[in-house]
Amino acid sequence: MTCAATDSKITLASAPGKVLVVGGYLVLDRNYTGLVVGTNACLYSTVHTTALDLSNSDYAFGAADVPITVISPQFESAWWKYAFDTKANTLTQYDSADQGSNGFVQIVLQTTLALVNTRSPDALCTLLANPVPAQHRVGLKILLTADNDFYSQREALAKVGATLTSQSLEQLPAMAKTGKTLGNVHKTGLGSSAAMVTSLVASILVHFGVLSKHDLCENNKQSCTATKGMQLVHNIAQYAHCLAQGKVGSGFDVSAAVYGSHVYRRFSPTVLEAAMSENSSIAELVQATSPENIGWNSEVAPVVIPPRLTLRLADVDTGSNTPSMVKKVLLWQKSNPEQAALLWASLDAANNYIGQVWSSLVEASCSNSTEYNSAIDWCSVRLSSEWKSDMDAVGNPTRALLVNLVDGILRVRQLQRELGENAGVPIEPPKQTRLLDACMTVPGVCMAAVPGAGGYDAIFCIVLSQESGNAVERVWSEWTEMSVGPLLAKQASSGVSVLDSKLYPSLMAMLE
């Protein structure tokens, strides 16, 4: 990705989607970790300083009010208009397409602009001093867009008589219109709200100079200032996301949007208690979100999927009620503490083992790339059940590690089913078990499981070649028990980034 251009009037930031490969339910507890992979499917937030025409507005703007228009053109009736009072640090929605609100957007704007106004008081006030034509005022026009994989494209393909395949999805226009309202769109579970919140926070902070655009460029993210900048984005995004949801969740989805792929250990919820109370002050918000606040004790250990292993994702058109599933699992855990503790320990060990094998495979690819690539080539054209039976596997470290990876994910799945049965929750329901088992019979597939909290929403596979991926997709397309469709997203290690808006002319056209 290329860093932002010098045009300070437009700031474009992106944040990736996520897949929680292992760690569902356990990631809620700080004693355990989850392995989350970022995707190359992203949410984009574009902030544009421009003169807004207020001639058709009945709202009585005060001298200290900055007008803001937010549009999300992929959805029907998706625009909202606000006024931010720079003296009172308050945001007021005064209009929208359907007289409804967007809680996530409104909370991000209120939170981030209040922090900008507190940290850099002149930044917003400078807008009001710009000369403009009559009945206009300089304000912000904000564009929110997403890569297609965040939303189901089944209906779009059906309308043009196309089959549900990767080839058909590739023919759709980028950031295609969904034909749905935001409330009615079918999401695919990649974490659109967390990615939107993160990208919008980042774009506003950079636009007003609280952060440098260079802090969120891939080549600079290891510097001390960039690390603090990323932490600030993370803290504000976690706060806003939790406030919008009405609870403090695990935070892994926001963490993935900020940092990309990593092993995640959650933060202690107490860090947000004061700022999330009903009568909290701006001082408490500044303190809560500060990078210097030691209460932010989450742990992020960067991770990559080993070379030549590729993540493939599928959307299952059935769906699950994830909050209800989580509630039931936690209730069972509370009612059966001893049994749950043993199962949690077993799951934690199995989850950690996946990460350890990935790390060992990365090391193997570096220490002996010839042997590594030879093993990948050999395994990619054979069933995983054949990998350990071949006598040539003896003394071949990479092949042994791939065997361990298969055994490891089967162990995770076994324990997930046990947890589901105990709690009365369909974490890996029989329909999904049959689908996943079928995927594992495809040559070159080394992992197949349900991500996150499980259920009927989605599955992921990790394959060793393009041919393996194509074969898995054929299994999905021919599956009759459920409707299973591919996503185009693959793994990506990078997190939130500021982009060069000039490289995205289609987005710039939407601002006009």
CSV table of C-alpha atoms in Angstrom, one decimal, residues 198-478:
chain,number,residue,atom,x,y,z
A,198,THR,CA,-11.2,1.7,13.0
A,199,SER,CA,-10.9,3.2,9.6
A,200,LEU,CA,-13.1,6.2,10.5
A,201,VAL,CA,-11.2,6.9,13.7
A,202,ALA,CA,-7.9,6.7,11.8
A,203,SER,CA,-8.9,9.0,9.0
A,204,ILE,CA,-10.2,11.7,11.3
A,205,LEU,CA,-7.1,11.6,13.5
A,206,VAL,CA,-4.8,11.9,10.5
A,207,HIS,CA,-7.0,14.5,8.7
A,208,PHE,CA,-6.7,16.9,11.7
A,209,GLY,CA,-3.1,16.2,12.4
A,210,VAL,CA,-3.4,14.4,15.7
A,211,LEU,CA,-1.5,11.6,14.0
A,212,SER,CA,0.9,11.8,11.1
A,213,LYS,CA,-0.1,10.0,7.9
A,214,HIS,CA,3.3,8.4,8.1
A,215,ASP,CA,2.5,6.7,11.4
A,216,LEU,CA,-0.1,4.6,9.6
A,217,CYS,CA,2.0,3.7,6.6
A,218,GLU,CA,3.2,0.1,6.4
A,219,ASN,CA,6.9,0.9,6.2
A,220,ASN,CA,6.8,3.1,9.3
A,221,LYS,CA,4.7,1.1,11.7
A,222,GLN,CA,7.6,-0.1,13.8
A,223,SER,CA,8.8,3.3,14.8
A,224,CYS,CA,8.2,4.6,18.3
A,225,THR,CA,5.8,7.4,17.3
A,226,ALA,CA,3.9,5.0,14.9
A,227,THR,CA,3.5,2.5,17.7
A,228,LYS,CA,1.9,5.1,19.9
A,229,GLY,CA,-0.2,6.3,17.0
A,230,MET,CA,-1.5,2.8,16.4
A,231,GLN,CA,-2.2,2.4,20.1
A,232,LEU,CA,-4.2,5.7,20.1
A,233,VAL,CA,-6.3,4.5,17.1
A,234,HIS,CA,-6.8,1.1,18.8
A,235,ASN,CA,-7.9,2.7,22.1
A,236,ILE,CA,-10.4,5.1,20.6
A,237,ALA,CA,-11.8,2.5,18.3
A,238,GLN,CA,-12.2,0.0,21.1
A,239,TYR,CA,-14.0,2.6,23.2
A,240,ALA,CA,-16.3,3.7,20.4
A,241,HIS,CA,-17.1,0.1,19.3
A,242,CYS,CA,-17.8,-1.0,22.8
A,243,LEU,CA,-20.0,2.1,23.4
A,244,ALA,CA,-21.9,1.5,20.2
A,245,GLN,CA,-22.5,-2.2,21.1
A,246,GLY,CA,-23.5,-1.3,24.7
A,247,LYS,CA,-20.9,-3.7,26.2
A,248,VAL,CA,-17.2,-4.3,26.5
A,249,GLY,CA,-16.5,-7.3,24.3
A,250,SER,CA,-13.3,-9.2,23.7
A,251,GLY,CA,-12.0,-6.6,21.3
A,252,PHE,CA,-10.3,-9.0,18.9
A,253,ASP,CA,-12.2,-7.7,15.9
A,254,VAL,CA,-11.0,-4.1,16.5
A,255,SER,CA,-7.5,-5.3,17.3
A,256,ALA,CA,-7.4,-7.2,14.0
A,257,ALA,CA,-8.6,-4.0,12.2
A,258,VAL,CA,-5.8,-2.1,13.8
A,259,TYR,CA,-2.9,-4.6,13.8
A,260,GLY,CA,-3.8,-7.2,11.2
A,261,SER,CA,-3.0,-10.9,11.8
A,262,HIS,CA,-1.8,-11.7,15.3
A,263,VAL,CA,-2.2,-13.8,18.5
A,264,TYR,CA,-4.5,-11.7,20.7
A,265,ARG,CA,-4.9,-11.5,24.5
A,266,ARG,CA,-7.7,-9.2,25.5
A,267,PHE,CA,-7.5,-6.0,27.6
A,268,SER,CA,-9.0,-5.8,31.1
A,269,PRO,CA,-12.5,-4.2,30.7
A,270,THR,CA,-11.9,-2.0,33.7
A,271,VAL,CA,-9.9,0.4,31.5
A,272,LEU,CA,-13.1,1.6,30.0
A,273,GLU,CA,-15.4,1.7,33.0
A,274,ALA,CA,-15.1,5.4,33.9
A,275,ALA,CA,-15.3,6.6,30.3
A,276,MET,CA,-18.3,4.5,29.5
A,277,SER,CA,-20.3,5.6,32.5
A,278,GLU,CA,-23.4,7.7,31.8
A,279,ASN,CA,-21.9,11.0,33.1
A,280,SER,CA,-18.3,10.6,32.0
A,281,SER,CA,-16.3,13.7,31.2
A,282,ILE,CA,-14.0,14.6,28.3
A,283,ALA,CA,-11.1,14.4,30.7
A,284,GLU,CA,-12.0,10.8,31.5
A,285,LEU,CA,-12.3,10.0,27.8
A,286,VAL,CA,-8.8,11.5,27.2
A,287,GLN,CA,-7.4,9.5,30.0
A,288,ALA,CA,-9.1,6.2,29.0
A,289,THR,CA,-8.0,6.4,25.4
A,290,SER,CA,-4.4,7.7,26.0
A,291,PRO,CA,-1.6,5.5,24.7
A,292,GLU,CA,0.1,6.1,28.1
A,293,ASN,CA,-2.8,4.4,30.0
A,294,ILE,CA,-1.3,1.3,31.4
A,295,GLY,CA,-4.8,-0.2,31.8
A,296,TRP,CA,-4.5,-1.1,28.1
A,297,ASN,CA,-2.9,-4.4,28.8
A,298,SER,CA,-4.0,-6.3,25.7
A,299,GLU,CA,-1.2,-8.3,24.0
A,300,VAL,CA,-0.6,-8.5,20.3
A,301,ALA,CA,2.0,-10.9,18.9
A,302,PRO,CA,2.2,-10.6,15.1
A,303,VAL,CA,1.7,-13.8,13.1
A,304,VAL,CA,1.6,-14.9,9.5
A,305,ILE,CA,0.1,-17.8,7.7
A,306,PRO,CA,3.1,-19.9,6.5
A,307,PRO,CA,4.3,-19.4,2.9
A,308,ARG,CA,2.2,-21.1,0.2
A,309,LEU,CA,-0.6,-21.8,2.7
A,310,THR,CA,-3.7,-19.8,1.6
A,311,LEU,CA,-6.8,-18.9,3.5
A,312,ARG,CA,-10.1,-19.6,1.6
A,313,LEU,CA,-13.4,-18.4,3.1
A,314,ALA,CA,-17.0,-19.5,2.5
A,315,ASP,CA,-20.2,-17.8,3.4
A,316,VAL,CA,-22.9,-20.2,4.4
A,317,ASP,CA,-26.4,-18.9,3.8
A,318,THR,CA,-28.0,-20.1,7.0
A,319,GLY,CA,-26.8,-17.8,9.8
A,320,SER,CA,-26.5,-18.0,13.6
A,321,ASN,CA,-27.3,-15.8,16.5
A,322,THR,CA,-23.8,-15.3,17.9
A,323,PRO,CA,-24.7,-13.2,21.0
A,324,SER,CA,-27.2,-15.9,22.0
A,325,MET,CA,-24.6,-18.6,21.5
A,326,VAL,CA,-22.0,-16.8,23.6
A,327,LYS,CA,-24.5,-16.2,26.3
A,328,LYS,CA,-25.4,-19.9,26.5
A,329,VAL,CA,-21.8,-21.0,26.6
A,330,LEU,CA,-20.9,-18.5,29.3
A,331,LEU,CA,-23.9,-19.6,31.3
A,332,TRP,CA,-22.8,-23.3,31.0
A,333,GLN,CA,-19.3,-22.3,32.0
A,334,LYS,CA,-20.6,-20.5,35.1
A,335,SER,CA,-22.9,-23.5,36.1
A,336,ASN,CA,-20.2,-26.1,35.5
A,337,PRO,CA,-16.9,-24.4,36.6
A,338,GLU,CA,-14.8,-27.6,37.1
A,339,GLN,CA,-15.8,-29.3,33.9
A,340,ALA,CA,-15.5,-26.0,32.0
A,341,ALA,CA,-12.0,-25.3,33.4
A,342,LEU,CA,-10.8,-28.6,32.1
A,343,LEU,CA,-12.3,-28.1,28.7
A,344,TRP,CA,-11.0,-24.5,28.5
A,345,ALA,CA,-7.5,-25.8,29.3
A,346,SER,CA,-7.7,-28.5,26.6
A,347,LEU,CA,-9.0,-26.0,24.1
A,348,ASP,CA,-6.3,-23.5,25.0
A,349,ALA,CA,-3.6,-26.1,24.5
A,350,ALA,CA,-5.1,-27.1,21.2
A,351,ASN,CA,-5.4,-23.5,20.0
A,352,ASN,CA,-1.9,-22.6,21.0
A,353,TYR,CA,-0.6,-25.7,19.2
A,354,ILE,CA,-2.0,-24.4,15.9
A,355,GLY,CA,0.0,-21.2,16.3
A,356,GLN,CA,3.1,-23.1,17.3
A,357,VAL,CA,2.9,-25.3,14.1
A,358,TRP,CA,2.4,-22.2,12.0
A,359,SER,CA,5.6,-20.7,13.5
A,360,SER,CA,7.5,-23.9,13.0
A,361,LEU,CA,6.4,-24.0,9.3
A,362,VAL,CA,7.6,-20.4,8.8
A,363,GLU,CA,11.0,-21.3,10.4
A,364,ALA,CA,11.2,-24.4,8.1
A,365,SER,CA,10.5,-22.2,5.0
A,366,CYS,CA,13.4,-20.0,6.0
A,367,SER,CA,15.9,-22.6,7.1
A,368,ASN,CA,15.5,-25.0,4.1
A,369,SER,CA,13.3,-23.5,1.4
A,370,THR,CA,14.1,-26.3,-1.0
A,371,GLU,CA,12.9,-29.0,1.4
A,372,TYR,CA,9.9,-26.9,2.4
A,373,ASN,CA,8.7,-26.2,-1.2
A,374,SER,CA,9.2,-29.9,-2.1
A,375,ALA,CA,7.0,-31.0,0.8
A,376,ILE,CA,4.3,-28.4,-0.1
A,377,ASP,CA,4.4,-29.6,-3.7
A,378,TRP,CA,4.1,-33.3,-2.6
A,379,CYS,CA,1.3,-32.7,-0.1
A,380,SER,CA,-0.7,-30.4,-2.3
A,381,VAL,CA,-1.7,-33.2,-4.7
A,382,ARG,CA,-2.5,-35.8,-2.0
A,383,LEU,CA,-5.1,-36.2,0.7
A,384,SER,CA,-4.0,-35.2,4.1
A,385,SER,CA,-4.8,-38.7,5.3
A,386,GLU,CA,-2.0,-39.9,3.0
A,387,TRP,CA,0.7,-37.6,4.3
A,388,LYS,CA,1.7,-39.5,7.3
A,389,SER,CA,1.3,-43.0,5.8
A,390,ASP,CA,4.1,-42.5,3.2
A,391,MET,CA,7.4,-43.8,4.3
A,392,ASP,CA,9.2,-40.9,2.7
A,393,ALA,CA,7.7,-38.6,5.3
A,394,VAL,CA,10.2,-39.9,7.8
A,395,GLY,CA,12.9,-37.4,8.2
A,396,ASN,CA,11.0,-34.7,6.3
A,397,PRO,CA,10.3,-31.9,8.9
A,398,THR,CA,7.9,-29.9,6.8
A,399,ARG,CA,5.7,-32.9,5.9
A,400,ALA,CA,5.7,-33.8,9.6
A,401,LEU,CA,4.6,-30.3,10.5
A,402,LEU,CA,1.8,-30.4,8.0
A,403,VAL,CA,0.6,-33.7,9.5
A,404,ASN,CA,0.7,-32.0,12.9
A,405,LEU,CA,-1.3,-29.2,11.6
A,406,VAL,CA,-4.0,-31.5,10.3
A,407,ASP,CA,-4.1,-33.4,13.6
A,408,GLY,CA,-4.2,-30.1,15.5
A,409,ILE,CA,-7.2,-28.7,13.7
A,410,LEU,CA,-9.1,-32.0,14.1
A,411,ARG,CA,-8.4,-31.8,17.8
A,412,VAL,CA,-9.7,-28.2,18.0
A,413,ARG,CA,-12.8,-29.2,16.1
A,414,GLN,CA,-13.4,-32.2,18.4
A,415,LEU,CA,-13.2,-30.0,21.5
A,416,GLN,CA,-15.4,-27.4,19.9
A,417,ARG,CA,-18.1,-30.0,19.3
A,418,GLU,CA,-17.7,-31.1,22.9
A,419,LEU,CA,-18.2,-27.6,24.1
A,420,GLY,CA,-21.2,-27.2,21.9
A,421,GLU,CA,-22.8,-30.4,23.1
A,422,ASN,CA,-22.2,-29.4,26.7
A,423,ALA,CA,-23.7,-25.9,26.4
A,424,GLY,CA,-26.5,-26.9,24.0
A,425,VAL,CA,-25.0,-24.6,21.3
A,426,PRO,CA,-24.4,-25.5,17.6
A,427,ILE,CA,-20.7,-24.5,17.5
A,428,GLU,CA,-19.9,-27.1,14.9
A,429,PRO,CA,-23.4,-28.5,14.1
A,430,PRO,CA,-23.6,-31.8,12.2
A,431,LYS,CA,-24.3,-30.1,8.9
A,432,GLN,CA,-21.1,-28.1,9.2
A,433,THR,CA,-19.2,-31.2,10.3
A,434,ARG,CA,-20.2,-33.0,7.2
A,435,LEU,CA,-19.2,-30.1,5.0
A,436,LEU,CA,-15.8,-29.6,6.8
A,437,ASP,CA,-15.1,-33.4,6.6
A,438,ALA,CA,-15.7,-33.2,2.9
A,439,CYS,CA,-13.3,-30.3,2.5
A,440,MET,CA,-10.6,-32.2,4.4
A,441,THR,CA,-10.9,-35.0,1.7
A,442,VAL,CA,-9.7,-32.6,-1.0
A,443,PRO,CA,-6.0,-33.0,-1.9
A,444,GLY,CA,-3.9,-30.2,-0.5
A,445,VAL,CA,-6.3,-29.1,2.3
A,446,CYS,CA,-4.5,-28.9,5.7
A,447,MET,CA,-7.2,-27.0,7.8
A,448,ALA,CA,-11.0,-26.7,7.7
A,449,ALA,CA,-13.1,-25.4,10.5
A,450,VAL,CA,-15.7,-22.9,11.6
A,451,PRO,CA,-14.3,-19.5,12.6
A,452,GLY,CA,-15.0,-17.5,15.7
A,453,ALA,CA,-18.0,-18.6,17.7
A,454,GLY,CA,-18.9,-21.1,15.1
A,455,GLY,CA,-22.4,-21.9,14.0
A,456,TYR,CA,-23.8,-21.9,10.5
A,457,ASP,CA,-22.5,-18.5,9.3
A,458,ALA,CA,-19.2,-19.5,7.6
A,459,ILE,CA,-16.3,-21.9,7.3
A,460,PHE,CA,-12.6,-21.5,6.4
A,461,CYS,CA,-10.1,-23.7,4.7
A,462,ILE,CA,-6.4,-23.4,4.4
A,463,VAL,CA,-5.0,-24.9,1.2
A,464,LEU,CA,-1.6,-25.6,-0.3
A,465,SER,CA,-2.2,-24.6,-3.9
A,466,GLN,CA,-4.5,-22.8,-6.3
A,467,GLU,CA,-5.6,-26.2,-7.5
A,468,SER,CA,-6.6,-27.2,-4.0
A,469,GLY,CA,-8.5,-24.0,-3.6
A,470,ASN,CA,-10.4,-24.6,-6.8
A,471,ALA,CA,-11.2,-28.1,-5.8
A,472,VAL,CA,-12.6,-26.9,-2.4
A,473,GLU,CA,-14.7,-24.4,-4.2
A,474,ARG,CA,-16.2,-27.2,-6.4
A,475,VAL,CA,-17.1,-29.0,-3.2
A,476,TRP,CA,-18.9,-25.9,-2.0
A,477,SER,CA,-20.7,-25.3,-5.3
A,478,GLU,CA,-21.9,-28.9,-5.5
